């Protein structure tokens, strides 16, 4: 079978398309004939060995989130999974024609979802919903600021927050503003401008942002604490720009009584036990919330897709076609 493989950590150039034997599922496992994989930021971080949590060992095949048909089961796996449309998250391997997953961790693709939406709805939509409701606790009238405003999580978070009555602002490069604008933003600001804090304060009547969601971080992160409103909070969901500097609690947090926190969606999901899923699925199925799939590439183009992501050229969600619509 064709598979993308990284023998050792490094840049996108370490990814190679090679032939590997078709794997066999072991006890409690399922083999998936892969339809599509999406590009998850963790694919790039794992390849470059930038993450320790849930990190794969090398050599490894990227593909943190992927869809496909279950075509073989190991001993003890539920027999009714065979032939089902499923999506796997968190066990890697989706950048290959066949992948092995723990059967109990597979989710069935909701009725009415096509293959492409079924590939990528979980991490983007679940992450966005929990950021707005479980962790952010957004209320009507709150001012929300989203970094990486043209990314898939931010685009969904903007729509979900708008439905909750929030006023939504976004930060992205000018080249991405036309793409992001239709998804619920009141105003978009230039992320490449060093002076975005003052324009945000002007837009909010001097109040600042009640909630800031930042997947970029990096050395400019302290601007978040300037932009936050009294009693506001800053949630870090990633670090494409590098890890933020240490927080000076006495100088940066006390005066406005703001909170700074990290985020892993699975912790938030454990708190609700999935009660939100029917609402999310129906909103996506009906088109009330839209997950923009901006492009699809072939398996041979995975390395270039990683490069484009790390150059911050991508907007929306990008997919990798493996078997396609099965």
PDB file of C-alpha atoms in Angstrom:
ATOM      1  CA  UNK A   1       0.000   0.000   0.000  1.00  0.00           C
ATOM      2  CA  UNK A   2       1.024   3.624  -0.469  1.00  0.00           C
ATOM      3  CA  UNK A   3       1.895   5.456   2.752  1.00  0.00           C
ATOM      4  CA  UNK A   4       3.572   8.685   3.794  1.00  0.00           C
ATOM      5  CA  UNK A   5       6.398   7.976   6.207  1.00  0.00           C
ATOM      6  CA  UNK A   6       8.791  10.008   8.353  1.00  0.00           C
ATOM      7  CA  UNK A   7      11.769   7.909   9.432  1.00  0.00           C
ATOM      8  CA  UNK A   8      13.134  10.637  11.684  1.00  0.00           C
ATOM      9  CA  UNK A   9      11.900  14.016  12.987  1.00  0.00           C
ATOM     10  CA  UNK A  10      12.550  17.078  10.878  1.00  0.00           C
ATOM     11  CA  UNK A  11      11.043  19.482   8.378  1.00  0.00           C
ATOM     12  CA  UNK A  12       8.494  18.614   5.688  1.00  0.00           C
ATOM     13  CA  UNK A  13      11.296  17.206   3.547  1.00  0.00           C
ATOM     14  CA  UNK A  14      11.509  14.100   5.804  1.00  0.00           C
ATOM     15  CA  UNK A  15       8.086  12.943   4.564  1.00  0.00           C
ATOM     16  CA  UNK A  16       8.341  10.292   1.849  1.00  0.00           C
ATOM     17  CA  UNK A  17       5.703   8.378  -0.101  1.00  0.00           C
ATOM     18  CA  UNK A  18       6.668   4.702   0.085  1.00  0.00           C
ATOM     19  CA  UNK A  19       5.173   1.221  -0.267  1.00  0.00           C
ATOM     20  CA  UNK A  20       4.403  -0.704   2.918  1.00  0.00           C
ATOM     21  CA  UNK A  21       2.678  -4.032   3.559  1.00  0.00           C
ATOM     22  CA  UNK A  22      -1.047  -3.837   4.271  1.00  0.00           C
ATOM     23  CA  UNK A  23      -1.322  -4.098   8.078  1.00  0.00           C
ATOM     24  CA  UNK A  24      -3.399  -6.694   9.933  1.00  0.00           C
ATOM     25  CA  UNK A  25      -5.540  -5.730  12.918  1.00  0.00           C
ATOM     26  CA  UNK A  26      -4.699  -7.220  16.305  1.00  0.00           C
ATOM     27  CA  UNK A  27      -7.025  -7.924  19.232  1.00  0.00           C
ATOM     28  CA  UNK A  28      -9.466  -5.053  19.802  1.00  0.00           C
ATOM     29  CA  UNK A  29      -8.371  -3.312  16.600  1.00  0.00           C
ATOM     30  CA  UNK A  30      -9.968  -2.447  13.272  1.00  0.00           C
ATOM     31  CA  UNK A  31      -8.403  -1.935   9.852  1.00  0.00           C
ATOM     32  CA  UNK A  32      -9.710   1.062   7.938  1.00  0.00           C
ATOM     33  CA  UNK A  33      -9.553   1.507   4.190  1.00  0.00           C
ATOM     34  CA  UNK A  34      -8.826   5.230   4.240  1.00  0.00           C
ATOM     35  CA  UNK A  35     -10.997   7.656   2.270  1.00  0.00           C
ATOM     36  CA  UNK A  36      -9.597  11.047   3.336  1.00  0.00           C
ATOM     37  CA  UNK A  37      -7.263  12.390   5.979  1.00  0.00           C
ATOM     38  CA  UNK A  38      -7.210  15.994   7.066  1.00  0.00           C
ATOM     39  CA  UNK A  39      -4.212  18.167   7.854  1.00  0.00           C
ATOM     40  CA  UNK A  40      -4.283  18.590  11.612  1.00  0.00           C
ATOM     41  CA  UNK A  41      -1.724  20.960  13.191  1.00  0.00           C
ATOM     42  CA  UNK A  42      -0.586  18.037  15.344  1.00  0.00           C
ATOM     43  CA  UNK A  43       0.595  16.251  12.191  1.00  0.00           C
ATOM     44  CA  UNK A  44       3.140  19.003  11.620  1.00  0.00           C
ATOM     45  CA  UNK A  45       4.097  19.298  15.292  1.00  0.00           C
ATOM     46  CA  UNK A  46       4.585  15.538  15.658  1.00  0.00           C
ATOM     47  CA  UNK A  47       6.671  15.352  12.473  1.00  0.00           C
ATOM     48  CA  UNK A  48       8.953  18.105  13.816  1.00  0.00           C
ATOM     49  CA  UNK A  49       8.910  16.602  17.337  1.00  0.00           C
ATOM     50  CA  UNK A  50       7.444  19.802  18.784  1.00  0.00           C
ATOM     51  CA  UNK A  51       4.944  17.995  21.041  1.00  0.00           C
ATOM     52  CA  UNK A  52       5.330  15.543  23.898  1.00  0.00           C
ATOM     53  CA  UNK A  53       1.647  14.880  24.704  1.00  0.00           C
ATOM     54  CA  UNK A  54       0.316  11.894  22.718  1.00  0.00           C
ATOM     55  CA  UNK A  55       3.385  12.066  20.468  1.00  0.00           C
ATOM     56  CA  UNK A  56       4.029   9.156  18.082  1.00  0.00           C
ATOM     57  CA  UNK A  57       7.293   7.247  17.935  1.00  0.00           C
ATOM     58  CA  UNK A  58       9.447   7.261  14.807  1.00  0.00           C
ATOM     59  CA  UNK A  59       9.214   6.083  12.142  1.00  0.00           C
ATOM     60  CA  UNK A  60       5.591   7.150  11.858  1.00  0.00           C
ATOM     61  CA  UNK A  61       2.848   7.850   9.328  1.00  0.00           C
ATOM     62  CA  UNK A  62       1.021  11.165   9.828  1.00  0.00           C
ATOM     63  CA  UNK A  63      -2.738  11.395   9.710  1.00  0.00           C
ATOM     64  CA  UNK A  64      -4.126  12.313  13.130  1.00  0.00           C
ATOM     65  CA  UNK A  65      -7.720  12.449  11.855  1.00  0.00           C
ATOM     66  CA  UNK A  66      -9.070  10.384   8.965  1.00  0.00           C
ATOM     67  CA  UNK A  67     -12.158   8.663   7.603  1.00  0.00           C
ATOM     68  CA  UNK A  68     -12.755   5.371   5.860  1.00  0.00           C
ATOM     69  CA  UNK A  69     -14.507   2.009   5.742  1.00  0.00           C
ATOM     70  CA  UNK A  70     -13.800  -0.720   8.277  1.00  0.00           C
ATOM     71  CA  UNK A  71     -12.674  -3.690   6.171  1.00  0.00           C
ATOM     72  CA  UNK A  72     -11.185  -6.069   8.772  1.00  0.00           C
ATOM     73  CA  UNK A  73     -11.491  -6.647  12.511  1.00  0.00           C
ATOM     74  CA  UNK A  74      -9.215  -8.152  15.103  1.00  0.00           C
ATOM     75  CA  UNK A  75     -10.289 -10.586  17.771  1.00  0.00           C
ATOM     76  CA  UNK A  76     -12.760  -9.095  20.239  1.00  0.00           C
ATOM     77  CA  UNK A  77     -13.729  -6.097  18.092  1.00  0.00           C
ATOM     78  CA  UNK A  78     -17.470  -5.417  17.637  1.00  0.00           C
ATOM     79  CA  UNK A  79     -18.676  -7.336  14.564  1.00  0.00           C
ATOM     80  CA  UNK A  80     -21.179  -4.610  13.606  1.00  0.00           C
ATOM     81  CA  UNK A  81     -18.288  -2.252  12.758  1.00  0.00           C
ATOM     82  CA  UNK A  82     -17.441  -4.184   9.609  1.00  0.00           C
ATOM     83  CA  UNK A  83     -18.289  -2.148   6.520  1.00  0.00           C
ATOM     84  CA  UNK A  84     -19.169   0.971   8.510  1.00  0.00           C
ATOM     85  CA  UNK A  85     -18.158   4.542   7.635  1.00  0.00           C
ATOM     86  CA  UNK A  86     -15.971   5.695  10.514  1.00  0.00           C
ATOM     87  CA  UNK A  87     -13.628   8.469  11.571  1.00  0.00           C
ATOM     88  CA  UNK A  88     -10.514   7.987  13.700  1.00  0.00           C
ATOM     89  CA  UNK A  89      -8.887  10.724  15.783  1.00  0.00           C
ATOM     90  CA  UNK A  90      -5.670  10.612  17.745  1.00  0.00           C
ATOM     91  CA  UNK A  91      -4.003   7.364  16.661  1.00  0.00           C
ATOM     92  CA  UNK A  92      -2.168   8.614  13.552  1.00  0.00           C
ATOM     93  CA  UNK A  93      -1.644   6.566  10.377  1.00  0.00           C
ATOM     94  CA  UNK A  94      -4.273   8.203   8.153  1.00  0.00           C
ATOM     95  CA  UNK A  95      -1.794   9.227   5.431  1.00  0.00           C
ATOM     96  CA  UNK A  96      -1.856   5.672   4.070  1.00  0.00           C
ATOM     97  CA  UNK A  97      -4.240   3.508   2.079  1.00  0.00           C
ATOM     98  CA  UNK A  98      -4.933   1.367   5.145  1.00  0.00           C
ATOM     99  CA  UNK A  99      -4.677   2.255   8.819  1.00  0.00           C
ATOM    100  CA  UNK A 100      -5.077   0.427  12.128  1.00  0.00           C
ATOM    101  CA  UNK A 101      -7.139   1.921  14.959  1.00  0.00           C
ATOM    102  CA  UNK A 102      -8.510   0.835  18.315  1.00  0.00           C
ATOM    103  CA  UNK A 103     -12.040  -0.302  17.511  1.00  0.00           C
ATOM    104  CA  UNK A 104     -13.565   1.214  20.656  1.00  0.00           C
ATOM    105  CA  UNK A 105     -12.190   4.664  19.767  1.00  0.00           C
ATOM    106  CA  UNK A 106     -13.766   4.849  16.320  1.00  0.00           C
ATOM    107  CA  UNK A 107     -16.771   7.118  15.754  1.00  0.00           C
ATOM    108  CA  UNK A 108     -19.350   6.489  13.064  1.00  0.00           C
ATOM    109  CA  UNK A 109     -19.789   9.303  10.570  1.00  0.00           C
ATOM    110  CA  UNK A 110     -23.167  10.953  11.232  1.00  0.00           C
ATOM    111  CA  UNK A 111     -26.018  10.384   8.805  1.00  0.00           C
ATOM    112  CA  UNK A 112     -26.135  13.074   6.128  1.00  0.00           C
ATOM    113  CA  UNK A 113     -22.415  13.901   6.256  1.00  0.00           C
ATOM    114  CA  UNK A 114     -20.444  13.361   3.060  1.00  0.00           C
ATOM    115  CA  UNK A 115     -16.978  11.829   3.209  1.00  0.00           C
ATOM    116  CA  UNK A 116     -15.155  15.143   3.346  1.00  0.00           C
ATOM    117  CA  UNK A 117     -17.171  16.668   6.179  1.00  0.00           C
ATOM    118  CA  UNK A 118     -17.119  13.296   7.915  1.00  0.00           C
ATOM    119  CA  UNK A 119     -13.327  13.365   7.884  1.00  0.00           C
ATOM    120  CA  UNK A 120     -12.738  16.608   9.735  1.00  0.00           C
ATOM    121  CA  UNK A 121     -15.819  17.606  11.753  1.00  0.00           C
ATOM    122  CA  UNK A 122     -14.677  16.173  15.075  1.00  0.00           C
ATOM    123  CA  UNK A 123     -11.558  18.130  15.969  1.00  0.00           C
ATOM    124  CA  UNK A 124     -12.666  21.398  14.371  1.00  0.00           C
ATOM    125  CA  UNK A 125     -16.318  21.487  15.455  1.00  0.00           C
ATOM    126  CA  UNK A 126     -15.974  19.865  18.862  1.00  0.00           C
ATOM    127  CA  UNK A 127     -12.967  22.052  19.690  1.00  0.00           C
ATOM    128  CA  UNK A 128     -14.789  25.221  18.659  1.00  0.00           C
ATOM    129  CA  UNK A 129     -17.993  24.369  20.553  1.00  0.00           C
ATOM    130  CA  UNK A 130     -16.202  23.608  23.796  1.00  0.00           C
ATOM    131  CA  UNK A 131     -14.003  26.704  23.508  1.00  0.00           C
ATOM    132  CA  UNK A 132     -17.108  28.875  23.280  1.00  0.00           C
ATOM    133  CA  UNK A 133     -19.393  27.080  25.731  1.00  0.00           C
ATOM    134  CA  UNK A 134     -17.610  24.729  28.147  1.00  0.00           C
ATOM    135  CA  UNK A 135     -14.373  26.673  28.677  1.00  0.00           C
ATOM    136  CA  UNK A 136     -15.029  30.183  27.389  1.00  0.00           C
ATOM    137  CA  UNK A 137     -18.601  30.320  28.777  1.00  0.00           C
ATOM    138  CA  UNK A 138     -19.513  32.994  26.269  1.00  0.00           C
ATOM    139  CA  UNK A 139     -22.604  35.071  27.052  1.00  0.00           C
ATOM    140  CA  UNK A 140     -24.680  37.354  24.869  1.00  0.00           C
ATOM    141  CA  UNK A 141     -22.884  40.671  24.388  1.00  0.00           C
ATOM    142  CA  UNK A 142     -19.399  39.305  25.127  1.00  0.00           C
ATOM    143  CA  UNK A 143     -16.552  40.551  22.930  1.00  0.00           C
ATOM    144  CA  UNK A 144     -14.513  37.692  21.496  1.00  0.00           C
ATOM    145  CA  UNK A 145     -11.141  37.896  19.722  1.00  0.00           C
ATOM    146  CA  UNK A 146      -9.927  34.959  17.614  1.00  0.00           C
ATOM    147  CA  UNK A 147      -6.329  34.683  16.448  1.00  0.00           C
ATOM    148  CA  UNK A 148      -5.727  32.764  13.181  1.00  0.00           C
ATOM    149  CA  UNK A 149      -9.196  33.912  12.173  1.00  0.00           C
ATOM    150  CA  UNK A 150      -9.110  32.093   8.821  1.00  0.00           C
ATOM    151  CA  UNK A 151      -8.306  28.702  10.381  1.00  0.00           C
ATOM    152  CA  UNK A 152     -10.966  26.020  10.652  1.00  0.00           C
ATOM    153  CA  UNK A 153     -11.373  26.120  14.455  1.00  0.00           C
ATOM    154  CA  UNK A 154     -11.624  29.913  14.516  1.00  0.00           C
ATOM    155  CA  UNK A 155     -14.085  29.984  11.621  1.00  0.00           C
ATOM    156  CA  UNK A 156     -16.400  27.574  13.420  1.00  0.00           C
ATOM    157  CA  UNK A 157     -15.887  29.311  16.772  1.00  0.00           C
ATOM    158  CA  UNK A 158     -16.911  32.605  15.163  1.00  0.00           C
ATOM    159  CA  UNK A 159     -20.174  31.094  13.941  1.00  0.00           C
ATOM    160  CA  UNK A 160     -20.935  29.378  17.252  1.00  0.00           C
ATOM    161  CA  UNK A 161     -20.138  32.528  19.243  1.00  0.00           C
ATOM    162  CA  UNK A 162     -22.265  34.673  16.933  1.00  0.00           C
ATOM    163  CA  UNK A 163     -25.202  32.324  17.534  1.00  0.00           C
ATOM    164  CA  UNK A 164     -24.605  32.756  21.283  1.00  0.00           C
ATOM    165  CA  UNK A 165     -24.940  36.528  20.884  1.00  0.00           C
ATOM    166  CA  UNK A 166     -21.254  37.445  21.052  1.00  0.00           C
ATOM    167  CA  UNK A 167     -19.539  40.208  19.088  1.00  0.00           C
ATOM    168  CA  UNK A 168     -16.682  38.514  17.225  1.00  0.00           C
ATOM    169  CA  UNK A 169     -13.386  40.045  16.108  1.00  0.00           C
ATOM    170  CA  UNK A 170     -10.617  38.235  14.262  1.00  0.00           C
ATOM    171  CA  UNK A 171      -6.889  38.560  13.625  1.00  0.00           C
ATOM    172  CA  UNK A 172      -5.425  37.347  10.342  1.00  0.00           C
ATOM    173  CA  UNK A 173      -3.269  38.544   7.475  1.00  0.00           C
ATOM    174  CA  UNK A 174      -4.892  40.917   4.951  1.00  0.00           C
ATOM    175  CA  UNK A 175      -4.619  38.204   2.279  1.00  0.00           C
ATOM    176  CA  UNK A 176      -6.982  35.963   4.272  1.00  0.00           C
ATOM    177  CA  UNK A 177      -9.590  38.531   5.260  1.00  0.00           C
ATOM    178  CA  UNK A 178     -11.896  38.021   2.274  1.00  0.00           C
ATOM    179  CA  UNK A 179     -11.948  34.287   3.005  1.00  0.00           C
ATOM    180  CA  UNK A 180     -12.726  34.741   6.723  1.00  0.00           C
ATOM    181  CA  UNK A 181     -15.175  37.653   6.591  1.00  0.00           C
ATOM    182  CA  UNK A 182     -18.404  35.715   5.778  1.00  0.00           C
ATOM    183  CA  UNK A 183     -18.124  33.477   8.846  1.00  0.00           C
ATOM    184  CA  UNK A 184     -19.527  35.735  11.542  1.00  0.00           C
ATOM    185  CA  UNK A 185     -16.856  38.349  12.206  1.00  0.00           C
ATOM    186  CA  UNK A 186     -17.891  41.891  13.084  1.00  0.00           C
ATOM    187  CA  UNK A 187     -14.428  43.163  12.186  1.00  0.00           C
ATOM    188  CA  UNK A 188     -11.084  41.712  11.102  1.00  0.00           C
ATOM    189  CA  UNK A 189      -7.742  43.172  12.163  1.00  0.00           C
ATOM    190  CA  UNK A 190      -4.308  42.772  10.590  1.00  0.00           C
ATOM    191  CA  UNK A 191      -2.389  40.172  12.604  1.00  0.00           C
ATOM    192  CA  UNK A 192       0.868  41.345  11.047  1.00  0.00           C
ATOM    193  CA  UNK A 193       0.478  44.839  12.424  1.00  0.00           C
ATOM    194  CA  UNK A 194       2.271  45.458  15.714  1.00  0.00           C
ATOM    195  CA  UNK A 195      -0.471  47.875  16.723  1.00  0.00           C
ATOM    196  CA  UNK A 196      -3.639  45.757  16.703  1.00  0.00           C
ATOM    197  CA  UNK A 197      -4.383  46.221  20.415  1.00  0.00           C
ATOM    198  CA  UNK A 198      -5.426  49.868  20.178  1.00  0.00           C
ATOM    199  CA  UNK A 199      -7.762  49.358  17.180  1.00  0.00           C
ATOM    200  CA  UNK A 200      -9.423  46.491  19.070  1.00  0.00           C
ATOM    201  CA  UNK A 201      -9.937  48.686  22.113  1.00  0.00           C
ATOM    202  CA  UNK A 202     -11.407  51.418  19.915  1.00  0.00           C
ATOM    203  CA  UNK A 203     -13.822  48.930  18.344  1.00  0.00           C
ATOM    204  CA  UNK A 204     -14.931  47.775  21.800  1.00  0.00           C
ATOM    205  CA  UNK A 205     -15.336  51.277  23.224  1.00  0.00           C
ATOM    206  CA  UNK A 206     -12.220  50.864  25.370  1.00  0.00           C
ATOM    207  CA  UNK A 207     -13.537  47.646  26.940  1.00  0.00           C
ATOM    208  CA  UNK A 208     -11.213  45.089  25.311  1.00  0.00           C
ATOM    209  CA  UNK A 209     -11.967  41.408  24.663  1.00  0.00           C
ATOM    210  CA  UNK A 210     -13.815  39.313  27.237  1.00  0.00           C
ATOM    211  CA  UNK A 211     -12.377  36.171  25.675  1.00  0.00           C
ATOM    212  CA  UNK A 212      -9.261  35.755  23.517  1.00  0.00           C
ATOM    213  CA  UNK A 213      -8.579  32.404  21.809  1.00  0.00           C
ATOM    214  CA  UNK A 214      -5.017  32.107  20.518  1.00  0.00           C
ATOM    215  CA  UNK A 215      -3.578  29.246  18.493  1.00  0.00           C
ATOM    216  CA  UNK A 216      -0.523  31.218  17.373  1.00  0.00           C
ATOM    217  CA  UNK A 217       1.091  32.356  20.657  1.00  0.00           C
ATOM    218  CA  UNK A 218       4.795  33.204  20.190  1.00  0.00           C
ATOM    219  CA  UNK A 219       6.775  36.186  21.501  1.00  0.00           C
ATOM    220  CA  UNK A 220       3.936  38.645  20.843  1.00  0.00           C
ATOM    221  CA  UNK A 221       1.574  36.819  23.233  1.00  0.00           C
ATOM    222  CA  UNK A 222       1.742  39.492  25.995  1.00  0.00           C
ATOM    223  CA  UNK A 223      -0.376  41.723  23.744  1.00  0.00           C
ATOM    224  CA  UNK A 224      -3.270  39.440  24.658  1.00  0.00           C
ATOM    225  CA  UNK A 225      -3.091  40.632  28.260  1.00  0.00           C
ATOM    226  CA  UNK A 226      -3.194  44.255  27.108  1.00  0.00           C
ATOM    227  CA  UNK A 227      -6.184  43.515  24.870  1.00  0.00           C
ATOM    228  CA  UNK A 228      -8.161  41.542  27.459  1.00  0.00           C
ATOM    229  CA  UNK A 229     -11.037  43.224  29.271  1.00  0.00           C
ATOM    230  CA  UNK A 230     -11.295  43.263  33.068  1.00  0.00           C
ATOM    231  CA  UNK A 231     -12.343  39.774  34.228  1.00  0.00           C
ATOM    232  CA  UNK A 232     -11.484  38.476  30.737  1.00  0.00           C
ATOM    233  CA  UNK A 233      -9.606  35.322  29.872  1.00  0.00           C
ATOM    234  CA  UNK A 234      -7.001  34.206  27.347  1.00  0.00           C
ATOM    235  CA  UNK A 235      -7.068  30.595  26.138  1.00  0.00           C
ATOM    236  CA  UNK A 236      -4.067  29.134  24.317  1.00  0.00           C
ATOM    237  CA  UNK A 237      -4.967  26.312  21.947  1.00  0.00           C
ATOM    238  CA  UNK A 238      -1.707  26.021  20.009  1.00  0.00           C
ATOM    239  CA  UNK A 239       1.673  27.603  19.395  1.00  0.00           C
ATOM    240  CA  UNK A 240       2.379  27.959  15.685  1.00  0.00           C
ATOM    241  CA  UNK A 241       4.450  31.041  16.496  1.00  0.00           C
ATOM    242  CA  UNK A 242       6.320  29.289  19.324  1.00  0.00           C
ATOM    243  CA  UNK A 243       5.456  28.998  22.989  1.00  0.00           C
ATOM    244  CA  UNK A 244       4.380  32.201  24.763  1.00  0.00           C
ATOM    245  CA  UNK A 245       6.763  33.837  27.242  1.00  0.00           C
ATOM    246  CA  UNK A 246       6.172  33.088  30.929  1.00  0.00           C
ATOM    247  CA  UNK A 247       3.312  35.081  32.405  1.00  0.00           C
ATOM    248  CA  UNK A 248       4.187  37.743  34.978  1.00  0.00           C
ATOM    249  CA  UNK A 249       1.191  37.324  37.260  1.00  0.00           C
ATOM    250  CA  UNK A 250       1.750  40.472  39.285  1.00  0.00           C
ATOM    251  CA  UNK A 251       2.228  42.795  36.307  1.00  0.00           C
ATOM    252  CA  UNK A 252       0.054  41.184  33.625  1.00  0.00           C
ATOM    253  CA  UNK A 253      -2.910  39.579  35.393  1.00  0.00           C
ATOM    254  CA  UNK A 254      -3.686  41.184  38.740  1.00  0.00           C
ATOM    255  CA  UNK A 255      -4.698  44.678  37.656  1.00  0.00           C
ATOM    256  CA  UNK A 256      -7.547  43.538  35.362  1.00  0.00           C
ATOM    257  CA  UNK A 257      -8.158  40.208  37.145  1.00  0.00           C
ATOM    258  CA  UNK A 258      -7.721  38.242  33.938  1.00  0.00           C
ATOM    259  CA  UNK A 259      -7.153  34.489  33.568  1.00  0.00           C
ATOM    260  CA  UNK A 260      -4.774  32.610  31.274  1.00  0.00           C
ATOM    261  CA  UNK A 261      -5.327  28.942  30.533  1.00  0.00           C
ATOM    262  CA  UNK A 262      -4.435  26.111  28.177  1.00  0.00           C
ATOM    263  CA  UNK A 263      -6.864  23.847  26.375  1.00  0.00           C
ATOM    264  CA  UNK A 264      -7.224  20.218  25.349  1.00  0.00           C
ATOM    265  CA  UNK A 265     -10.620  19.409  23.865  1.00  0.00           C
ATOM    266  CA  UNK A 266     -10.787  15.886  25.314  1.00  0.00           C
ATOM    267  CA  UNK A 267     -10.787  17.247  28.878  1.00  0.00           C
ATOM    268  CA  UNK A 268     -13.727  19.510  28.019  1.00  0.00           C
ATOM    269  CA  UNK A 269     -15.568  16.661  26.271  1.00  0.00           C
ATOM    270  CA  UNK A 270     -15.175  14.456  29.334  1.00  0.00           C
ATOM    271  CA  UNK A 271     -17.028  17.072  31.380  1.00  0.00           C
ATOM    272  CA  UNK A 272     -20.114  17.001  29.133  1.00  0.00           C
ATOM    273  CA  UNK A 273     -19.993  13.291  28.193  1.00  0.00           C
ATOM    274  CA  UNK A 274     -20.925  14.134  24.595  1.00  0.00           C
ATOM    275  CA  UNK A 275     -24.299  15.764  25.346  1.00  0.00           C
ATOM    276  CA  UNK A 276     -23.502  18.510  22.827  1.00  0.00           C
ATOM    277  CA  UNK A 277     -22.891  16.194  19.862  1.00  0.00           C
ATOM    278  CA  UNK A 278     -26.470  16.042  18.464  1.00  0.00           C
ATOM    279  CA  UNK A 279     -26.650  19.846  18.398  1.00  0.00           C
ATOM    280  CA  UNK A 280     -23.295  20.133  16.631  1.00  0.00           C
ATOM    281  CA  UNK A 281     -24.132  17.442  14.072  1.00  0.00           C
ATOM    282  CA  UNK A 282     -27.494  18.997  13.242  1.00  0.00           C
ATOM    283  CA  UNK A 283     -26.011  22.493  12.853  1.00  0.00           C
ATOM    284  CA  UNK A 284     -23.407  21.124  10.424  1.00  0.00           C
ATOM    285  CA  UNK A 285     -25.907  18.931   8.569  1.00  0.00           C
ATOM    286  CA  UNK A 286     -28.346  21.831   8.095  1.00  0.00           C
ATOM    287  CA  UNK A 287     -25.642  24.288   7.064  1.00  0.00           C
ATOM    288  CA  UNK A 288     -26.307  26.642   9.993  1.00  0.00           C
ATOM    289  CA  UNK A 289     -22.636  26.196  10.833  1.00  0.00           C
ATOM    290  CA  UNK A 290     -20.293  25.671   7.915  1.00  0.00           C
ATOM    291  CA  UNK A 291     -16.878  24.024   8.057  1.00  0.00           C
ATOM    292  CA  UNK A 292     -15.059  25.425   5.004  1.00  0.00           C
ATOM    293  CA  UNK A 293     -13.002  22.809   3.182  1.00  0.00           C
ATOM    294  CA  UNK A 294     -10.644  24.997   1.202  1.00  0.00           C
ATOM    295  CA  UNK A 295      -8.735  22.377  -0.745  1.00  0.00           C
ATOM    296  CA  UNK A 296      -7.955  18.715  -1.332  1.00  0.00           C
ATOM    297  CA  UNK A 297      -4.536  17.342  -2.290  1.00  0.00           C
ATOM    298  CA  UNK A 298      -3.287  13.890  -3.207  1.00  0.00           C
ATOM    299  CA  UNK A 299      -1.197  11.666  -0.945  1.00  0.00           C
ATOM    300  CA  UNK A 300       1.961  12.543  -2.858  1.00  0.00           C
ATOM    301  CA  UNK A 301       1.524  16.230  -1.899  1.00  0.00           C
ATOM    302  CA  UNK A 302       1.526  15.839   1.890  1.00  0.00           C
ATOM    303  CA  UNK A 303       5.044  17.248   2.296  1.00  0.00           C
ATOM    304  CA  UNK A 304       4.197  20.375   0.339  1.00  0.00           C
ATOM    305  CA  UNK A 305       0.976  20.769   2.329  1.00  0.00           C
ATOM    306  CA  UNK A 306       2.991  20.719   5.577  1.00  0.00           C
ATOM    307  CA  UNK A 307       5.296  23.370   4.098  1.00  0.00           C
ATOM    308  CA  UNK A 308       2.393  25.621   3.142  1.00  0.00           C
ATOM    309  CA  UNK A 309       0.866  25.249   6.597  1.00  0.00           C
ATOM    310  CA  UNK A 310       4.108  26.200   8.307  1.00  0.00           C
ATOM    311  CA  UNK A 311       4.463  29.223   6.003  1.00  0.00           C
ATOM    312  CA  UNK A 312       0.932  30.143   7.197  1.00  0.00           C
ATOM    313  CA  UNK A 313      -0.429  30.203   3.661  1.00  0.00           C
ATOM    314  CA  UNK A 314      -3.531  28.065   4.293  1.00  0.00           C
ATOM    315  CA  UNK A 315      -7.076  29.096   5.167  1.00  0.00           C
ATOM    316  CA  UNK A 316      -9.939  26.838   6.220  1.00  0.00           C
ATOM    317  CA  UNK A 317      -9.545  23.063   6.373  1.00  0.00           C
ATOM    318  CA  UNK A 318      -7.392  21.087   3.937  1.00  0.00           C
ATOM    319  CA  UNK A 319      -7.859  17.407   3.163  1.00  0.00           C
ATOM    320  CA  UNK A 320      -5.674  14.664   1.737  1.00  0.00           C
ATOM    321  CA  UNK A 321      -7.414  12.341  -0.748  1.00  0.00           C
ATOM    322  CA  UNK A 322      -6.335   8.740  -0.158  1.00  0.00           C
ATOM    323  CA  UNK A 323      -9.080   6.464  -1.504  1.00  0.00           C
ATOM    324  CA  UNK A 324     -11.521   9.325  -2.042  1.00  0.00           C
ATOM    325  CA  UNK A 325     -15.293   8.824  -1.901  1.00  0.00           C
ATOM    326  CA  UNK A 326     -15.523   5.093  -1.228  1.00  0.00           C
TER     327      UNK A 326
END
